[in-house]
XYZ file of C-alpha atoms in Angstrom:
138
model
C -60.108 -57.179 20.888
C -62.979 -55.717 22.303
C -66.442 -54.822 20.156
C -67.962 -51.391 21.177
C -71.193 -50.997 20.975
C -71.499 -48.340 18.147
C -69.969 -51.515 15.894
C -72.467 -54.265 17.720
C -75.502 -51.850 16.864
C -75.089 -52.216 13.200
C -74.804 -55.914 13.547
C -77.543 -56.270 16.191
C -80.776 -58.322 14.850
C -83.381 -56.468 16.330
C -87.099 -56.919 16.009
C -87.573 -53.704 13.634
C -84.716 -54.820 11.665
C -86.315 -58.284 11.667
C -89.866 -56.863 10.668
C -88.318 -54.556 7.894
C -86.354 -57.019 6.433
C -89.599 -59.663 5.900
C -91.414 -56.912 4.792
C -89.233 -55.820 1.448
C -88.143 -59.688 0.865
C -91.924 -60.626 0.805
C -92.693 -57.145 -1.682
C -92.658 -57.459 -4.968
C -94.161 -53.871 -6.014
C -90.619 -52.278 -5.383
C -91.719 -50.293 -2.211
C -90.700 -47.136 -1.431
C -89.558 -46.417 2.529
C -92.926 -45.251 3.686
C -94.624 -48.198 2.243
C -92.516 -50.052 3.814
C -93.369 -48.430 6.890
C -97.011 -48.622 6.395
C -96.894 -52.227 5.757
C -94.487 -52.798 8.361
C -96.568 -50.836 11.442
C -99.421 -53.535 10.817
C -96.727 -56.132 12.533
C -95.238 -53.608 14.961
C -97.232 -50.690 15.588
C -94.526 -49.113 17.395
C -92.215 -48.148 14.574
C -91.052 -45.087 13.901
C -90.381 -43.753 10.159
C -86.725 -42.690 10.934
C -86.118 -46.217 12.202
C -87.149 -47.703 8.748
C -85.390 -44.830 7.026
C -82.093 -46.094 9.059
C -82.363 -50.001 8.890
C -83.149 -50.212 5.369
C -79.791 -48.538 4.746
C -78.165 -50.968 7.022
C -79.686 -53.547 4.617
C -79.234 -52.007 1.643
C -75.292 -51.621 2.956
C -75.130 -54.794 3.898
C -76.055 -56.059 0.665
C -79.133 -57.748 1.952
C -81.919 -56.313 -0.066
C -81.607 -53.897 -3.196
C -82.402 -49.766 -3.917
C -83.184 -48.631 -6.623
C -83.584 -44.623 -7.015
C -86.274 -43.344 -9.747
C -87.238 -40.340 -9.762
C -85.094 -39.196 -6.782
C -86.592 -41.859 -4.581
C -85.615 -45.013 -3.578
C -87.448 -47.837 -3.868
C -86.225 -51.246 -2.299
C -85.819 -54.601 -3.865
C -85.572 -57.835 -2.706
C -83.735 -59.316 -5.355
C -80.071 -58.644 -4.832
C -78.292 -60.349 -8.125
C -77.665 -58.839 -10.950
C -80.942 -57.377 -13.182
C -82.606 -54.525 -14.806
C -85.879 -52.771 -14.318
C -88.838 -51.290 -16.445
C -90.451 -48.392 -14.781
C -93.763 -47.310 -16.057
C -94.290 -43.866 -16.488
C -97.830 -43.890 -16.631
C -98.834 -46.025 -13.075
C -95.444 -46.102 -11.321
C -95.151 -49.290 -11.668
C -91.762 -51.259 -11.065
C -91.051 -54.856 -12.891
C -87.807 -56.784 -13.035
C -86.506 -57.924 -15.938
C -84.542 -61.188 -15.877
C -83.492 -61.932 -19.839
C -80.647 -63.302 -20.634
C -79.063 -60.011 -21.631
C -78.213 -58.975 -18.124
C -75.921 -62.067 -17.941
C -74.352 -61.360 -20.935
C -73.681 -57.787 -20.310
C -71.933 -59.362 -17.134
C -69.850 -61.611 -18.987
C -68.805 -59.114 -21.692
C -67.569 -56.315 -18.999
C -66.118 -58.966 -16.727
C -64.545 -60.859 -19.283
C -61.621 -57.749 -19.903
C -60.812 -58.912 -15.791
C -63.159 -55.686 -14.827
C -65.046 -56.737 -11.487
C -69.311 -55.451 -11.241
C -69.867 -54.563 -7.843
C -73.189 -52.872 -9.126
C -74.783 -52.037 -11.697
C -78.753 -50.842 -12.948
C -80.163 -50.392 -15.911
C -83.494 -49.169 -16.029
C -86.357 -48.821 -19.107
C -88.871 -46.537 -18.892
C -92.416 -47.333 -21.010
C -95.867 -48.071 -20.368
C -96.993 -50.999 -19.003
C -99.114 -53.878 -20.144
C -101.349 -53.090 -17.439
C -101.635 -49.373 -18.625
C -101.934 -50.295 -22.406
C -104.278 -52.582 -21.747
C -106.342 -50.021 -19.603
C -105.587 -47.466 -22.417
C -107.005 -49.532 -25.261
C -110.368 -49.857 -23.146
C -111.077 -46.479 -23.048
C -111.075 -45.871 -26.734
């Protein structure tokens, strides 16, 4: 059976998709698509917006790299297993958290036979970085 090209374009490995790709793997700030962008258009100066807008949900669909929405925008992650986030409200912030709980929370939904295709749980705070900041002013 033949491939047509609408199916081979999703598939293809092209040098934005390439370029993209590093770019979120490499992050670790959680970046949003026009950071991505912006940090991306230092390697290839030629890329448009919509095309990062379009290959990061390629990626994101093909289970390559994570999103993760807050406040009705996505931000990407490179981690694609199983964790939470904490979101400061203060700076914007993004950190993973990787504690045992997120493995257990697994194992006790799973356990019944139920399958996790996906699944985040985010906390919202002030950071360290903002406390710390905070307690400096006083």
């Amino acid at each position: 059976m033949k491939t047509s090209n609408r199916e081979k374009k999703g598939k293809r490995q092209t040098r934005q998709k390439v370029v993209i790709y590093r770019t979120v793997i490499t992050s670790r700030d959680h970046p949003t698509a026009e950071q991505v962008y912006e940090r991306a258009r230092k390697e290839l100066s030629t890329i448009s917006l919509a095309t990062v807008y379009r290959v990061l949900k390629e990626l994101v669909k093909e289970g390559k790299i994570g999103e993760i929405v807050v406040n009705k925008q996505s931000r990407y992650d490179y981690k694609t297993e199983y964790h939470h986030h904490f979101v400061c409200t203060y700076c914007g912030k993004i950190f993973d958290i990787d504690i045992p709980i997120c493995q257990m929370a697994r194992d006790f939904v799973e356990g019944p036979g139920h399958v996790i295709e996906n699944a985040q749980h985010t906390f919202f705070g002030k950071c360290k970085f903002c406390v710390e900041k905070e307690k400096k002013g006083k």
